[in-house]
N, CA, C and O atoms as a GROMACS GRO file, in nm:
protein
  276
    1ALA      N    1   3.284  19.014 -10.903
    1ALA     CA    2   3.227  19.076 -10.845
    1ALA      C    3   3.186  19.195 -10.986
    1ALA      O    4   3.092  19.245 -11.049
    2PHE      N    5   3.339  19.190 -10.974
    2PHE     CA    6   3.426  19.393 -11.104
    2PHE      C    7   3.448  19.360 -11.266
    2PHE      O    8   3.481  19.432 -11.361
    3CYS      N    9   3.399  19.138 -11.250
    3CYS     CA   10   3.432  19.139 -11.431
    3CYS      C   11   3.392  19.254 -11.478
    3CYS      O   12   3.462  19.349 -11.513
    4GLN      N   13   3.260  19.244 -11.478
    4GLN     CA   14   3.081  19.329 -11.545
    4GLN      C   15   3.109  19.427 -11.483
    4GLN      O   16   3.030  19.410 -11.390
    5ARG      N   17   3.183  19.564 -11.448
    5ARG     CA   18   3.129  19.732 -11.405
    5ARG      C   19   3.001  19.687 -11.366
    5ARG      O   20   2.976  19.635 -11.257
    6ARG      N   21   2.865  19.720 -11.520
    6ARG     CA   22   2.791  19.784 -11.493
    6ARG      C   23   2.735  19.667 -11.480
    6ARG      O   24   2.664  19.648 -11.579
    7LYS      N   25   2.730  19.528 -11.367
    7LYS     CA   26   2.671  19.381 -11.346
    7LYS      C   27   2.595  19.480 -11.191
    7LYS      O   28   2.666  19.560 -11.132
    8THR      N   29   2.485  19.461 -11.158
    8THR     CA   30   2.414  19.558 -10.995
    8THR      C   31   2.542  19.416 -10.970
    8THR      O   32   2.587  19.330 -11.046
    9LEU      N   33   2.571  19.461 -10.776
    9LEU     CA   34   2.677  19.376 -10.716
    9LEU      C   35   2.628  19.216 -10.670
    9LEU      O   36   2.682  19.111 -10.633
   10LEU      N   37   2.444  19.285 -10.708
   10LEU     CA   38   2.347  19.082 -10.658
   10LEU      C   39   2.424  18.961 -10.788
   10LEU      O   40   2.474  18.849 -10.793
   11ASN      N   41   2.378  19.116 -10.909
   11ASN     CA   42   2.367  18.990 -11.034
   11ASN      C   43   2.560  18.976 -11.033
   11ASN      O   44   2.563  18.855 -11.051
   12GLY      N   45   2.640  18.997 -11.028
   12GLY     CA   46   2.805  18.917 -11.086
   12GLY      C   47   2.875  18.876 -10.899
   12GLY      O   48   2.993  18.846 -10.879
   13LEU      N   49   2.793  18.883 -10.815
   13LEU     CA   50   2.838  18.809 -10.659
   13LEU      C   51   2.731  18.626 -10.701
   13LEU      O   52   2.787  18.516 -10.701
   14SER      N   53   2.601  18.646 -10.725
   14SER     CA   54   2.491  18.586 -10.739
   14SER      C   55   2.604  18.451 -10.882
   14SER      O   56   2.584  18.329 -10.890
   15ALA      N   57   2.673  18.503 -10.938
   15ALA     CA   58   2.666  18.405 -11.079
   15ALA      C   59   2.858  18.372 -11.008
   15ALA      O   60   2.940  18.344 -11.094
   16SER      N   61   2.891  18.377 -10.908
   16SER     CA   62   2.993  18.307 -10.858
   16SER      C   63   2.958  18.200 -10.790
   16SER      O   64   3.055  18.136 -10.748
   17GLY      N   65   2.809  18.139 -10.751
   17GLY     CA   66   2.748  18.018 -10.755
   17GLY      C   67   2.815  17.967 -10.582
   17GLY      O   68   2.864  17.857 -10.556
   18LEU      N   69   2.802  18.045 -10.520
   18LEU     CA   70   2.938  18.113 -10.406
   18LEU      C   71   2.724  18.109 -10.271
   18LEU      O   72   2.707  18.045 -10.168
   19LEU      N   73   2.684  18.146 -10.300
   19LEU     CA   74   2.448  18.160 -10.279
   19LEU      C   75   2.378  18.157 -10.362
   19LEU      O   76   2.364  18.161 -10.484
   20SER      N   77   2.325  18.146 -10.251
   20SER     CA   78   2.224  18.147 -10.374
   20SER      C   79   2.207  18.332 -10.409
   20SER      O   80   2.286  18.423 -10.387
   21LYS      N   81   2.089  18.332 -10.462
   21LYS     CA   82   2.146  18.437 -10.540
   21LYS      C   83   2.007  18.565 -10.372
   21LYS      O   84   2.025  18.685 -10.349
   22GLU      N   85   1.914  18.491 -10.313
   22GLU     CA   86   1.825  18.587 -10.196
   22GLU      C   87   1.971  18.575 -10.100
   22GLU      O   88   2.018  18.677 -10.049
   23LYS      N   89   2.046  18.423 -10.080
   23LYS     CA   90   2.094  18.471  -9.911
   23LYS      C   91   2.290  18.575  -9.974
   23LYS      O   92   2.378  18.626  -9.904
   24MET      N   93   2.278  18.562 -10.110
   24MET     CA   94   2.384  18.631 -10.099
   24MET      C   95   2.303  18.816 -10.147
   24MET      O   96   2.368  18.917 -10.178
   25SER      N   97   2.197  18.806 -10.141
   25SER     CA   98   2.116  18.881 -10.153
   25SER      C   99   2.121  18.972  -9.965
   25SER      O  100   2.114  19.094  -9.956
   26ALA      N  101   2.131  18.901  -9.867
   26ALA     CA  102   2.042  18.916  -9.782
   26ALA      C  103   2.142  18.973  -9.703
   26ALA      O  104   2.116  19.051  -9.611
   27CYS      N  105   2.315  18.917  -9.751
   27CYS     CA  106   2.398  18.892  -9.699
   27CYS      C  107   2.508  19.106  -9.745
   27CYS      O  108   2.598  19.169  -9.689
   28ILE      N  109   2.476  19.115  -9.791
   28ILE     CA  110   2.492  19.286  -9.912
   28ILE      C  111   2.407  19.359  -9.807
   28ILE      O  112   2.444  19.455  -9.740
   29GLN      N  113   2.259  19.283  -9.803
   29GLN     CA  114   2.159  19.434  -9.765
   29GLN      C  115   2.199  19.408  -9.610
   29GLN      O  116   2.153  19.506  -9.551
   30GLN      N  117   2.283  19.294  -9.486
   30GLN     CA  118   2.401  19.301  -9.385
   30GLN      C  119   2.420  19.407  -9.418
   30GLN      O  120   2.375  19.520  -9.398
   31ALA      N  121   2.501  19.354  -9.479
   31ALA     CA  122   2.677  19.500  -9.471
   31ALA      C  123   2.628  19.591  -9.548
   31ALA      O  124   2.693  19.636  -9.642
   32GLY      N  125   2.482  19.640  -9.513
   32GLY     CA  126   2.496  19.787  -9.544
   32GLY      C  127   2.468  19.870  -9.676
   32GLY      O  128   2.450  19.990  -9.696
   33LEU      N  129   2.474  19.720  -9.784
   33LEU     CA  130   2.514  19.826  -9.898
   33LEU      C  131   2.279  19.800  -9.974
   33LEU      O  132   2.171  19.783  -9.918
   34LYS      N  133   2.308  19.808 -10.058
   34LYS     CA  134   2.250  19.752 -10.150
   34LYS      C  135   2.218  19.695 -10.243
   34LYS      O  136   2.210  19.766 -10.343
   35PRO      N  137   2.178  19.520 -10.268
   35PRO     CA  138   2.176  19.463 -10.359
   35PRO      C  139   2.174  19.497 -10.548
   35PRO      O  140   2.216  19.428 -10.641
   36THR      N  141   2.080  19.679 -10.546
   36THR     CA  142   2.133  19.691 -10.702
   36THR      C  143   2.245  19.787 -10.694
   36THR      O  144   2.284  19.839 -10.798
   37ILE      N  145   2.277  19.804 -10.627
   37ILE     CA  146   2.413  19.949 -10.640
   37ILE      C  147   2.499  19.881 -10.768
   37ILE      O  148   2.524  19.792 -10.686
   38ARG      N  149   2.542  19.854 -10.843
   38ARG     CA  150   2.680  19.883 -10.874
   38ARG      C  151   2.774  19.888 -10.870
   38ARG      O  152   2.827  19.998 -10.856
   39ALA      N  153   2.881  19.717 -10.884
   39ALA     CA  154   3.004  19.710 -10.717
   39ALA      C  155   3.081  19.863 -10.822
   39ALA      O  156   3.104  19.947 -10.735
   40GLU      N  157   3.105  19.897 -10.903
   40GLU     CA  158   3.185  20.064 -10.886
   40GLU      C  159   3.123  20.119 -10.826
   40GLU      O  160   3.180  20.227 -10.809
   41ARG      N  161   3.008  20.116 -10.762
   41ARG     CA  162   3.061  20.218 -10.609
   41ARG      C  163   3.022  20.225 -10.511
   41ARG      O  164   2.963  20.306 -10.439
   42VAL      N  165   3.104  20.017 -10.504
   42VAL     CA  166   3.090  20.000 -10.369
   42VAL      C  167   3.286  20.059 -10.365
   42VAL      O  168   3.381  20.060 -10.443
   43SER      N  169   3.258  20.096 -10.225
   43SER     CA  170   3.396  20.108 -10.197
   43SER      C  171   3.510  20.016 -10.163
   43SER      O  172   3.459  19.905 -10.173
   44PRO      N  173   3.671  19.996 -10.119
   44PRO     CA  174   3.681  19.894 -10.133
   44PRO      C  175   3.713  19.830  -9.937
   44PRO      O  176   3.776  19.736  -9.889
   45ASP      N  177   3.614  19.966  -9.869
   45ASP     CA  178   3.629  19.957  -9.742
   45ASP      C  179   3.462  19.844  -9.679
   45ASP      O  180   3.424  19.790  -9.575
   46GLU      N  181   3.406  19.864  -9.843
   46GLU     CA  182   3.246  19.836  -9.800
   46GLU      C  183   3.311  19.688  -9.838
   46GLU      O  184   3.312  19.593  -9.760
   47PHE      N  185   3.367  19.687  -9.974
   47PHE     CA  186   3.407  19.536 -10.008
   47PHE      C  187   3.447  19.449  -9.944
   47PHE      O  188   3.430  19.328  -9.950
   48THR      N  189   3.501  19.514  -9.878
   48THR     CA  190   3.601  19.397  -9.800
   48THR      C  191   3.511  19.355  -9.640
   48THR      O  192   3.499  19.252  -9.573
   49HIS      N  193   3.446  19.536  -9.625
   49HIS     CA  194   3.313  19.455  -9.482
   49HIS      C  195   3.199  19.333  -9.514
   49HIS      O  196   3.168  19.253  -9.426
   50LEU      N  197   3.135  19.326  -9.666
   50LEU     CA  198   3.120  19.270  -9.724
   50LEU      C  199   3.078  19.146  -9.747
   50LEU      O  200   2.973  19.082  -9.744
   51THR      N  201   3.305  19.112  -9.792
   51THR     CA  202   3.338  18.934  -9.752
   51THR      C  203   3.318  18.931  -9.626
   51THR      O  204   3.260  18.823  -9.615
   52GLN      N  205   3.327  18.973  -9.522
   52GLN     CA  206   3.355  18.911  -9.421
   52GLN      C  207   3.256  18.858  -9.370
   52GLN      O  208   3.260  18.749  -9.313
   53VAL      N  209   3.096  18.971  -9.390
   53VAL     CA  210   3.028  18.913  -9.431
   53VAL      C  211   2.923  18.774  -9.482
   53VAL      O  212   2.854  18.700  -9.412
   54ILE      N  213   2.949  18.773  -9.652
   54ILE     CA  214   2.908  18.679  -9.664
   54ILE      C  215   3.044  18.490  -9.620
   54ILE      O  216   2.998  18.377  -9.636
   55ASP      N  217   3.213  18.518  -9.562
   55ASP     CA  218   3.236  18.468  -9.501
   55ASP      C  219   3.214  18.428  -9.377
   55ASP      O  220   3.250  18.315  -9.345
   56ASN      N  221   3.140  18.529  -9.265
   56ASN     CA  222   3.055  18.522  -9.172
   56ASN      C  223   2.960  18.393  -9.191
   56ASN      O  224   2.961  18.286  -9.130
   57TYR      N  225   2.860  18.449  -9.316
   57TYR     CA  226   2.740  18.341  -9.344
   57TYR      C  227   2.726  18.178  -9.445
   57TYR      O  228   2.650  18.090  -9.484
   58SER      N  229   2.873  18.232  -9.445
   58SER     CA  230   2.949  18.118  -9.499
   58SER      C  231   2.967  18.021  -9.430
   58SER      O  232   2.924  17.909  -9.456
   59LYS      N  233   3.038  18.053  -9.327
   59LYS     CA  234   3.129  17.979  -9.194
   59LYS      C  235   2.943  17.925  -9.081
   59LYS      O  236   2.947  17.836  -8.997
   60LYS      N  237   2.836  17.987  -9.106
   60LYS     CA  238   2.719  17.979  -8.969
   60LYS      C  239   2.642  17.824  -9.037
   60LYS      O  240   2.586  17.724  -8.992
   61TYR      N  241   2.685  17.883  -9.182
   61TYR     CA  242   2.552  17.815  -9.191
   61TYR      C  243   2.592  17.694  -9.355
   61TYR      O  244   2.514  17.707  -9.449
   62GLN      N  245   2.688  17.610  -9.366
   62GLN     CA  246   2.728  17.595  -9.510
   62GLN      C  247   2.838  17.508  -9.465
   62GLN      O  248   2.946  17.533  -9.413
   63ALA      N  249   2.748  17.340  -9.517
   63ALA     CA  250   2.766  17.293  -9.376
   63ALA      C  251   2.953  17.298  -9.509
   63ALA      O  252   2.966  17.332  -9.627
   64THR      N  253   3.040  17.253  -9.418
   64THR     CA  254   3.185  17.144  -9.449
   64THR      C  255   3.198  16.987  -9.536
   64THR      O  256   3.163  16.882  -9.482
   65PRO      N  257   3.252  16.994  -9.668
   65PRO     CA  258   3.274  16.871  -9.668
   65PRO      C  259   3.300  16.726  -9.564
   65PRO      O  260   3.279  16.611  -9.603
   66TYR      N  261   3.359  16.774  -9.397
   66TYR     CA  262   3.408  16.703  -9.372
   66TYR      C  263   3.277  16.737  -9.256
   66TYR      O  264   3.310  16.693  -9.146
   67SER      N  265   3.193  16.778  -9.253
   67SER     CA  266   3.087  16.801  -9.105
   67SER      C  267   3.008  16.694  -9.087
   67SER      O  268   2.955  16.652  -9.190
   68THR      N  269   2.980  16.626  -8.965
   68THR     CA  270   2.917  16.551  -8.938
   68THR      C  271   2.731  16.609  -8.921
   68THR      O  272   2.624  16.555  -8.891
   69LYS      N  273   2.773  16.736  -8.958
   69LYS     CA  274   2.608  16.734  -8.942
   69LYS      C  275   2.545  16.687  -9.043
   69LYS      O  276   2.422  16.681  -9.042
   0.00000   0.00000   0.00000
C-alpha cells in the first residue's frame, strides 16, 4: 500500500490481488477508514487494524486449497 504513496489506499491494496476492489473497499470501510484516503495518511495502528479486518474476511470467505467446501 505504501510503494506509491500518492495512490489511494483502495487502489494500492487492490493491486495486491488479495481481494476484489469491491471487497477491499468493504474491508477498508469496516476498519473505519475511507477508501479514498491516501496510504501515507494511515497511522500504523489504523493499518494494523485494517490488516486484521482483511485477514478475518479472508479466513471467513476465502476457500483454502485444502477445503472441502
